[in-house]
Amino acid sequence: MSTTRLTLRRAATVTALTAASVLAAAGAAAAHVTVHPESYAKGATDGLLTFRVPNEEDTAATTKVQVYLPTDHPVLGVLGTPHDGWTAKVTTTKLKTPVKTDDGTITEAASEITWTGGKIAAGQFEDFDVAFGQLPEDTDQLTFKTLQTYSDGKVVRWIEQAQSGDDEPENPAPTLKLTAAGDQAAASSAPAATTGTKATATAADSTARGLGIAGLIVGVLGLTAAAFAVVRTRGARS
């Protein structure tokens, strides 16, 4: 086999493997449990949060979803929304530090919302809506640790938090950013409505699209490197 052909084959192999890895990562990123919108203004009132839960298993259905709300920076006036066979149960707890509001002092707040009774089949996702009365004003983000239980008994713990400068963890917890009041980049609309609340989970999120583009860039760079190697080889022969 000629040196030129060997160089091209090696470059093509490396390019294919790298691009495949990037695209696989994109698929994984699209399957995370997420909260929408991604940001809200601090102290926002009478709003809605939507937790999108995809099913990652091929042979089991999701039968239980538990979302844990922070109590050090509590979300006030939480109401879970039942739909499509799912029943929402809100658990409250006493606050270590009561919250003073215009309507009085709040001593209890929601600490967990559990949905049961429904099913999310393979290749589908479900949107779980949560209405709130008021978001906290004394923090920059809220982390909602989530447990996802499957019909075969498997429990996926979406509880990991990314540290500044680190890569996204394998099972990240849904995180809501809180911005300065009146910030135009704050609350956007909830996820676009679908026909019913179930839909295929093949639509990638913005992270997945970014990784897909990165995969294409890797491919172009690989082919460019191969072409350069060919030119250099021919030059050495002459």
PDB file of C-alpha atoms in Angstrom:
ATOM      1  CA  MET A   1       0.000   0.000   0.000  1.00  0.00           C
ATOM      2  CA  SER A   2       1.378   3.428  -0.946  1.00  0.00           C
ATOM      3  CA  THR A   3       2.314   5.945   1.758  1.00  0.00           C
ATOM      4  CA  THR A   4      -0.234   8.399   0.392  1.00  0.00           C
ATOM      5  CA  ARG A   5      -3.093   5.894   0.548  1.00  0.00           C
ATOM      6  CA  LEU A   6      -2.064   4.778   4.058  1.00  0.00           C
ATOM      7  CA  THR A   7      -2.000   8.392   5.261  1.00  0.00           C
ATOM      8  CA  LEU A   8      -5.462   9.055   3.877  1.00  0.00           C
ATOM      9  CA  ARG A   9      -6.879   5.885   5.435  1.00  0.00           C
ATOM     10  CA  ARG A  10      -5.445   6.715   8.855  1.00  0.00           C
ATOM     11  CA  ALA A  11      -6.766  10.265   8.700  1.00  0.00           C
ATOM     12  CA  ALA A  12     -10.225   9.059   7.680  1.00  0.00           C
ATOM     13  CA  THR A  13     -10.307   6.532  10.538  1.00  0.00           C
ATOM     14  CA  VAL A  14      -9.318   9.106  13.157  1.00  0.00           C
ATOM     15  CA  THR A  15     -11.847  11.581  11.770  1.00  0.00           C
ATOM     16  CA  ALA A  16     -14.670   9.043  11.823  1.00  0.00           C
ATOM     17  CA  LEU A  17     -13.928   7.886  15.367  1.00  0.00           C
ATOM     18  CA  THR A  18     -13.668  11.429  16.723  1.00  0.00           C
ATOM     19  CA  ALA A  19     -16.848  12.590  15.024  1.00  0.00           C
ATOM     20  CA  ALA A  20     -18.716   9.512  16.256  1.00  0.00           C
ATOM     21  CA  SER A  21     -17.634  10.225  19.827  1.00  0.00           C
ATOM     22  CA  VAL A  22     -18.786  13.831  19.603  1.00  0.00           C
ATOM     23  CA  LEU A  23     -22.149  12.901  18.144  1.00  0.00           C
ATOM     24  CA  ALA A  24     -22.644  10.195  20.782  1.00  0.00           C
ATOM     25  CA  ALA A  25     -22.041  12.824  23.441  1.00  0.00           C
ATOM     26  CA  ALA A  26     -24.627  15.024  21.762  1.00  0.00           C
ATOM     27  CA  GLY A  27     -27.226  12.272  22.011  1.00  0.00           C
ATOM     28  CA  ALA A  28     -26.476  11.792  25.685  1.00  0.00           C
ATOM     29  CA  ALA A  29     -26.766  15.510  26.390  1.00  0.00           C
ATOM     30  CA  ALA A  30     -30.206  15.609  24.788  1.00  0.00           C
ATOM     31  CA  ALA A  31     -31.488  12.943  27.201  1.00  0.00           C
ATOM     32  CA  HIS A  32     -30.930  14.826  30.456  1.00  0.00           C
ATOM     33  CA  VAL A  33     -33.764  15.892  32.739  1.00  0.00           C
ATOM     34  CA  THR A  34     -34.061  19.665  32.320  1.00  0.00           C
ATOM     35  CA  VAL A  35     -36.078  22.586  33.661  1.00  0.00           C
ATOM     36  CA  HIS A  36     -37.678  25.222  31.422  1.00  0.00           C
ATOM     37  CA  PRO A  37     -37.302  28.101  31.039  1.00  0.00           C
ATOM     38  CA  GLU A  38     -33.595  28.022  31.816  1.00  0.00           C
ATOM     39  CA  SER A  39     -33.744  31.319  33.718  1.00  0.00           C
ATOM     40  CA  TYR A  40     -36.131  33.547  35.653  1.00  0.00           C
ATOM     41  CA  ALA A  41     -35.861  36.917  37.357  1.00  0.00           C
ATOM     42  CA  LYS A  42     -35.107  36.875  41.071  1.00  0.00           C
ATOM     43  CA  GLY A  43     -38.267  37.234  43.106  1.00  0.00           C
ATOM     44  CA  ALA A  44     -40.501  36.477  40.102  1.00  0.00           C
ATOM     45  CA  THR A  45     -44.121  35.803  41.045  1.00  0.00           C
ATOM     46  CA  ASP A  46     -46.976  33.695  39.682  1.00  0.00           C
ATOM     47  CA  GLY A  47     -44.899  31.745  37.187  1.00  0.00           C
ATOM     48  CA  LEU A  48     -44.544  28.267  35.768  1.00  0.00           C
ATOM     49  CA  LEU A  49     -41.635  25.814  35.671  1.00  0.00           C
ATOM     50  CA  THR A  50     -41.649  22.780  33.398  1.00  0.00           C
ATOM     51  CA  PHE A  51     -39.524  19.715  34.086  1.00  0.00           C
ATOM     52  CA  ARG A  52     -38.849  17.701  30.926  1.00  0.00           C
ATOM     53  CA  VAL A  53     -38.160  14.029  31.631  1.00  0.00           C
ATOM     54  CA  PRO A  54     -37.008  11.784  28.742  1.00  0.00           C
ATOM     55  CA  ASN A  55     -36.999   7.987  28.881  1.00  0.00           C
ATOM     56  CA  GLU A  56     -33.481   6.644  28.243  1.00  0.00           C
ATOM     57  CA  GLU A  57     -34.302   2.942  28.565  1.00  0.00           C
ATOM     58  CA  ASP A  58     -35.213   0.697  25.622  1.00  0.00           C
ATOM     59  CA  THR A  59     -37.088  -1.968  27.598  1.00  0.00           C
ATOM     60  CA  ALA A  60     -38.562  -0.128  30.596  1.00  0.00           C
ATOM     61  CA  ALA A  61     -40.981   2.759  31.163  1.00  0.00           C
ATOM     62  CA  THR A  62     -40.552   5.639  33.580  1.00  0.00           C
ATOM     63  CA  THR A  63     -43.169   5.213  36.310  1.00  0.00           C
ATOM     64  CA  LYS A  64     -42.144   7.719  38.987  1.00  0.00           C
ATOM     65  CA  VAL A  65     -40.524  11.149  39.012  1.00  0.00           C
ATOM     66  CA  GLN A  66     -39.400  12.921  42.190  1.00  0.00           C
ATOM     67  CA  VAL A  67     -38.230  16.535  42.069  1.00  0.00           C
ATOM     68  CA  TYR A  68     -36.611  17.942  45.213  1.00  0.00           C
ATOM     69  CA  LEU A  69     -36.874  21.678  45.802  1.00  0.00           C
ATOM     70  CA  PRO A  70     -34.225  23.570  47.796  1.00  0.00           C
ATOM     71  CA  THR A  71     -35.358  24.734  51.229  1.00  0.00           C
ATOM     72  CA  ASP A  72     -32.384  26.987  51.983  1.00  0.00           C
ATOM     73  CA  HIS A  73     -33.730  29.242  49.207  1.00  0.00           C
ATOM     74  CA  PRO A  74     -37.359  28.104  49.103  1.00  0.00           C
ATOM     75  CA  VAL A  75     -39.802  28.402  46.243  1.00  0.00           C
ATOM     76  CA  LEU A  76     -43.092  29.640  47.676  1.00  0.00           C
ATOM     77  CA  GLY A  77     -46.649  28.689  46.753  1.00  0.00           C
ATOM     78  CA  VAL A  78     -45.793  25.527  44.807  1.00  0.00           C
ATOM     79  CA  LEU A  79     -48.558  23.597  43.037  1.00  0.00           C
ATOM     80  CA  GLY A  80     -48.039  20.396  41.020  1.00  0.00           C
ATOM     81  CA  THR A  81     -50.124  19.765  37.903  1.00  0.00           C
ATOM     82  CA  PRO A  82     -51.640  16.291  37.340  1.00  0.00           C
ATOM     83  CA  HIS A  83     -52.111  15.198  33.726  1.00  0.00           C
ATOM     84  CA  ASP A  84     -52.216  12.171  31.431  1.00  0.00           C
ATOM     85  CA  GLY A  85     -52.727   9.683  34.247  1.00  0.00           C
ATOM     86  CA  TRP A  86     -50.045  11.187  36.483  1.00  0.00           C
ATOM     87  CA  THR A  87     -50.874  12.258  40.042  1.00  0.00           C
ATOM     88  CA  ALA A  88     -48.806  15.005  41.642  1.00  0.00           C
ATOM     89  CA  LYS A  89     -48.068  14.994  45.378  1.00  0.00           C
ATOM     90  CA  VAL A  90     -46.407  18.029  46.991  1.00  0.00           C
ATOM     91  CA  THR A  91     -44.516  17.461  50.248  1.00  0.00           C
ATOM     92  CA  THR A  92     -43.828  20.460  52.474  1.00  0.00           C
ATOM     93  CA  THR A  93     -41.323  21.002  55.265  1.00  0.00           C
ATOM     94  CA  LYS A  94     -40.755  23.593  57.974  1.00  0.00           C
ATOM     95  CA  LEU A  95     -38.167  26.189  57.055  1.00  0.00           C
ATOM     96  CA  LYS A  96     -35.135  26.765  59.257  1.00  0.00           C
ATOM     97  CA  THR A  97     -35.356  30.428  58.321  1.00  0.00           C
ATOM     98  CA  PRO A  98     -38.921  31.732  57.785  1.00  0.00           C
ATOM     99  CA  VAL A  99     -39.485  33.982  54.772  1.00  0.00           C
ATOM    100  CA  LYS A 100     -41.152  37.359  55.189  1.00  0.00           C
ATOM    101  CA  THR A 101     -43.515  38.380  52.400  1.00  0.00           C
ATOM    102  CA  ASP A 102     -46.122  41.099  51.845  1.00  0.00           C
ATOM    103  CA  ASP A 103     -48.766  38.554  52.852  1.00  0.00           C
ATOM    104  CA  GLY A 104     -47.038  37.566  56.082  1.00  0.00           C
ATOM    105  CA  THR A 105     -44.281  35.237  57.297  1.00  0.00           C
ATOM    106  CA  ILE A 106     -43.959  31.866  55.577  1.00  0.00           C
ATOM    107  CA  THR A 107     -42.781  29.031  57.837  1.00  0.00           C
ATOM    108  CA  GLU A 108     -43.313  26.070  55.461  1.00  0.00           C
ATOM    109  CA  ALA A 109     -42.468  25.456  51.824  1.00  0.00           C
ATOM    110  CA  ALA A 110     -42.481  22.634  49.297  1.00  0.00           C
ATOM    111  CA  SER A 111     -39.491  20.308  49.516  1.00  0.00           C
ATOM    112  CA  GLU A 112     -40.540  17.571  47.072  1.00  0.00           C
ATOM    113  CA  ILE A 113     -42.978  16.922  44.251  1.00  0.00           C
ATOM    114  CA  THR A 114     -43.665  13.301  43.289  1.00  0.00           C
ATOM    115  CA  TRP A 115     -45.518  12.200  40.151  1.00  0.00           C
ATOM    116  CA  THR A 116     -46.848   8.629  39.952  1.00  0.00           C
ATOM    117  CA  GLY A 117     -49.521   6.669  38.103  1.00  0.00           C
ATOM    118  CA  GLY A 118     -48.434   7.408  34.550  1.00  0.00           C
ATOM    119  CA  LYS A 119     -45.808   6.008  32.179  1.00  0.00           C
ATOM    120  CA  ILE A 120     -43.180   7.418  29.861  1.00  0.00           C
ATOM    121  CA  ALA A 121     -42.451   4.838  27.177  1.00  0.00           C
ATOM    122  CA  ALA A 122     -39.122   4.257  25.446  1.00  0.00           C
ATOM    123  CA  GLY A 123     -38.212   7.046  23.043  1.00  0.00           C
ATOM    124  CA  GLN A 124     -40.661   9.494  24.622  1.00  0.00           C
ATOM    125  CA  PHE A 125     -40.593  12.304  27.155  1.00  0.00           C
ATOM    126  CA  GLU A 126     -43.058  13.936  29.511  1.00  0.00           C
ATOM    127  CA  ASP A 127     -43.386  17.572  30.602  1.00  0.00           C
ATOM    128  CA  PHE A 128     -44.293  18.080  34.264  1.00  0.00           C
ATOM    129  CA  ASP A 129     -45.571  21.565  35.101  1.00  0.00           C
ATOM    130  CA  VAL A 130     -45.105  23.276  38.460  1.00  0.00           C
ATOM    131  CA  ALA A 131     -46.787  26.580  39.304  1.00  0.00           C
ATOM    132  CA  PHE A 132     -45.132  28.823  41.884  1.00  0.00           C
ATOM    133  CA  GLY A 133     -46.119  31.908  43.832  1.00  0.00           C
ATOM    134  CA  GLN A 134     -42.672  33.438  44.265  1.00  0.00           C
ATOM    135  CA  LEU A 135     -39.016  32.637  43.572  1.00  0.00           C
ATOM    136  CA  PRO A 136     -36.275  33.571  46.057  1.00  0.00           C
ATOM    137  CA  GLU A 137     -34.331  36.814  45.716  1.00  0.00           C
ATOM    138  CA  ASP A 138     -31.165  35.840  47.620  1.00  0.00           C
ATOM    139  CA  THR A 139     -29.506  33.357  45.264  1.00  0.00           C
ATOM    140  CA  ASP A 140     -28.257  33.198  41.662  1.00  0.00           C
ATOM    141  CA  GLN A 141     -29.555  29.738  40.857  1.00  0.00           C
ATOM    142  CA  LEU A 142     -31.784  26.925  42.058  1.00  0.00           C
ATOM    143  CA  THR A 143     -30.842  23.251  41.751  1.00  0.00           C
ATOM    144  CA  PHE A 144     -33.647  20.694  41.576  1.00  0.00           C
ATOM    145  CA  LYS A 145     -32.274  17.233  42.301  1.00  0.00           C
ATOM    146  CA  THR A 146     -34.431  14.641  40.564  1.00  0.00           C
ATOM    147  CA  LEU A 147     -34.940  10.879  40.844  1.00  0.00           C
ATOM    148  CA  GLN A 148     -36.329   8.965  37.876  1.00  0.00           C
ATOM    149  CA  THR A 149     -37.685   5.451  38.577  1.00  0.00           C
ATOM    150  CA  TYR A 150     -38.246   2.841  35.855  1.00  0.00           C
ATOM    151  CA  SER A 151     -40.653  -0.088  35.715  1.00  0.00           C
ATOM    152  CA  ASP A 152     -37.747  -2.564  36.116  1.00  0.00           C
ATOM    153  CA  GLY A 153     -36.736  -0.955  39.417  1.00  0.00           C
ATOM    154  CA  LYS A 154     -33.825   1.085  38.089  1.00  0.00           C
ATOM    155  CA  VAL A 155     -33.463   4.558  39.622  1.00  0.00           C
ATOM    156  CA  VAL A 156     -31.494   7.292  37.835  1.00  0.00           C
ATOM    157  CA  ARG A 157     -30.322  10.038  40.187  1.00  0.00           C
ATOM    158  CA  TRP A 158     -30.118  13.412  38.444  1.00  0.00           C
ATOM    159  CA  ILE A 159     -28.329  15.077  41.349  1.00  0.00           C
ATOM    160  CA  GLU A 160     -24.848  16.075  40.209  1.00  0.00           C
ATOM    161  CA  GLN A 161     -23.838  19.722  40.069  1.00  0.00           C
ATOM    162  CA  ALA A 162     -21.207  21.059  37.679  1.00  0.00           C
ATOM    163  CA  GLN A 163     -18.387  23.045  39.271  1.00  0.00           C
ATOM    164  CA  SER A 164     -17.081  26.208  37.663  1.00  0.00           C
ATOM    165  CA  GLY A 165     -14.764  25.319  34.778  1.00  0.00           C
ATOM    166  CA  ASP A 166     -15.586  21.595  34.865  1.00  0.00           C
ATOM    167  CA  ASP A 167     -17.280  19.562  32.164  1.00  0.00           C
ATOM    168  CA  GLU A 168     -20.952  18.740  32.564  1.00  0.00           C
ATOM    169  CA  PRO A 169     -21.403  15.749  34.912  1.00  0.00           C
ATOM    170  CA  GLU A 170     -22.904  12.477  33.729  1.00  0.00           C
ATOM    171  CA  ASN A 171     -26.187  12.942  35.610  1.00  0.00           C
ATOM    172  CA  PRO A 172     -26.639  16.709  36.053  1.00  0.00           C
ATOM    173  CA  ALA A 173     -29.450  18.064  38.201  1.00  0.00           C
ATOM    174  CA  PRO A 174     -31.862  20.488  36.511  1.00  0.00           C
ATOM    175  CA  THR A 175     -30.693  24.024  37.299  1.00  0.00           C
ATOM    176  CA  LEU A 176     -32.599  27.291  37.040  1.00  0.00           C
ATOM    177  CA  LYS A 177     -30.574  30.508  36.755  1.00  0.00           C
ATOM    178  CA  LEU A 178     -31.926  33.542  38.587  1.00  0.00           C
ATOM    179  CA  THR A 179     -31.133  36.919  37.083  1.00  0.00           C
ATOM    180  CA  ALA A 180     -31.521  40.514  38.223  1.00  0.00           C
ATOM    181  CA  ALA A 181     -35.128  41.671  38.335  1.00  0.00           C
ATOM    182  CA  GLY A 182     -36.193  43.149  35.016  1.00  0.00           C
ATOM    183  CA  ASP A 183     -33.388  41.432  33.080  1.00  0.00           C
ATOM    184  CA  GLN A 184     -34.632  40.867  29.552  1.00  0.00           C
ATOM    185  CA  ALA A 185     -32.627  37.634  29.368  1.00  0.00           C
ATOM    186  CA  ALA A 186     -34.614  36.166  32.228  1.00  0.00           C
ATOM    187  CA  ALA A 187     -37.850  34.238  31.926  1.00  0.00           C
ATOM    188  CA  SER A 188     -38.690  33.057  28.458  1.00  0.00           C
ATOM    189  CA  SER A 189     -41.635  30.933  27.493  1.00  0.00           C
ATOM    190  CA  ALA A 190     -41.973  27.331  28.633  1.00  0.00           C
ATOM    191  CA  PRO A 191     -41.219  24.508  26.142  1.00  0.00           C
ATOM    192  CA  ALA A 192     -43.228  24.635  22.956  1.00  0.00           C
ATOM    193  CA  ALA A 193     -46.455  22.699  23.210  1.00  0.00           C
ATOM    194  CA  THR A 194     -46.689  19.333  21.513  1.00  0.00           C
ATOM    195  CA  THR A 195     -49.667  17.267  20.475  1.00  0.00           C
ATOM    196  CA  GLY A 196     -50.390  15.998  23.946  1.00  0.00           C
ATOM    197  CA  THR A 197     -47.557  16.030  26.432  1.00  0.00           C
ATOM    198  CA  LYS A 198     -45.822  12.941  25.073  1.00  0.00           C
ATOM    199  CA  ALA A 199     -43.495  13.185  22.066  1.00  0.00           C
ATOM    200  CA  THR A 200     -40.446  11.409  20.752  1.00  0.00           C
ATOM    201  CA  ALA A 201     -37.252  12.322  22.585  1.00  0.00           C
ATOM    202  CA  THR A 202     -35.136  12.500  19.456  1.00  0.00           C
ATOM    203  CA  ALA A 203     -35.140  16.300  19.273  1.00  0.00           C
ATOM    204  CA  ALA A 204     -31.768  17.460  20.606  1.00  0.00           C
ATOM    205  CA  ASP A 205     -31.356  20.485  22.830  1.00  0.00           C
ATOM    206  CA  SER A 206     -29.028  23.396  22.109  1.00  0.00           C
ATOM    207  CA  THR A 207     -26.080  21.547  23.648  1.00  0.00           C
ATOM    208  CA  ALA A 208     -26.619  18.582  21.370  1.00  0.00           C
ATOM    209  CA  ARG A 209     -26.804  20.822  18.316  1.00  0.00           C
ATOM    210  CA  GLY A 210     -23.573  22.488  19.329  1.00  0.00           C
ATOM    211  CA  LEU A 211     -21.842  19.159  19.733  1.00  0.00           C
ATOM    212  CA  GLY A 212     -23.182  18.019  16.371  1.00  0.00           C
ATOM    213  CA  ILE A 213     -21.681  21.086  14.710  1.00  0.00           C
ATOM    214  CA  ALA A 214     -18.437  20.374  16.518  1.00  0.00           C
ATOM    215  CA  GLY A 215     -18.470  16.891  15.011  1.00  0.00           C
ATOM    216  CA  LEU A 216     -18.738  18.326  11.509  1.00  0.00           C
ATOM    217  CA  ILE A 217     -15.869  20.710  12.223  1.00  0.00           C
ATOM    218  CA  VAL A 218     -13.751  17.784  13.410  1.00  0.00           C
ATOM    219  CA  GLY A 219     -14.481  16.014  10.133  1.00  0.00           C
ATOM    220  CA  VAL A 220     -13.398  18.998   8.055  1.00  0.00           C
ATOM    221  CA  LEU A 221     -10.193  19.377  10.068  1.00  0.00           C
ATOM    222  CA  GLY A 222      -9.445  15.692   9.639  1.00  0.00           C
ATOM    223  CA  LEU A 223      -9.808  15.857   5.862  1.00  0.00           C
ATOM    224  CA  THR A 224      -7.689  19.017   5.765  1.00  0.00           C
ATOM    225  CA  ALA A 225      -4.955  17.253   7.727  1.00  0.00           C
ATOM    226  CA  ALA A 226      -5.086  14.335   5.307  1.00  0.00           C
ATOM    227  CA  ALA A 227      -4.739  16.613   2.292  1.00  0.00           C
ATOM    228  CA  PHE A 228      -1.775  18.380   3.905  1.00  0.00           C
ATOM    229  CA  ALA A 229      -0.104  15.035   4.575  1.00  0.00           C
ATOM    230  CA  VAL A 230      -0.507  14.036   0.922  1.00  0.00           C
ATOM    231  CA  VAL A 231       1.041  17.270  -0.304  1.00  0.00           C
ATOM    232  CA  ARG A 232       3.934  16.923   2.135  1.00  0.00           C
ATOM    233  CA  THR A 233       4.545  13.298   1.075  1.00  0.00           C
ATOM    234  CA  ARG A 234       4.620  14.200  -2.633  1.00  0.00           C
ATOM    235  CA  GLY A 235       6.937  17.095  -1.901  1.00  0.00           C
ATOM    236  CA  ALA A 236       9.371  14.817  -0.066  1.00  0.00           C
ATOM    237  CA  ARG A 237       9.441  12.405  -3.020  1.00  0.00           C
ATOM    238  CA  SER A 238      10.228  15.167  -5.509  1.00  0.00           C
TER     239      SER A 238
END
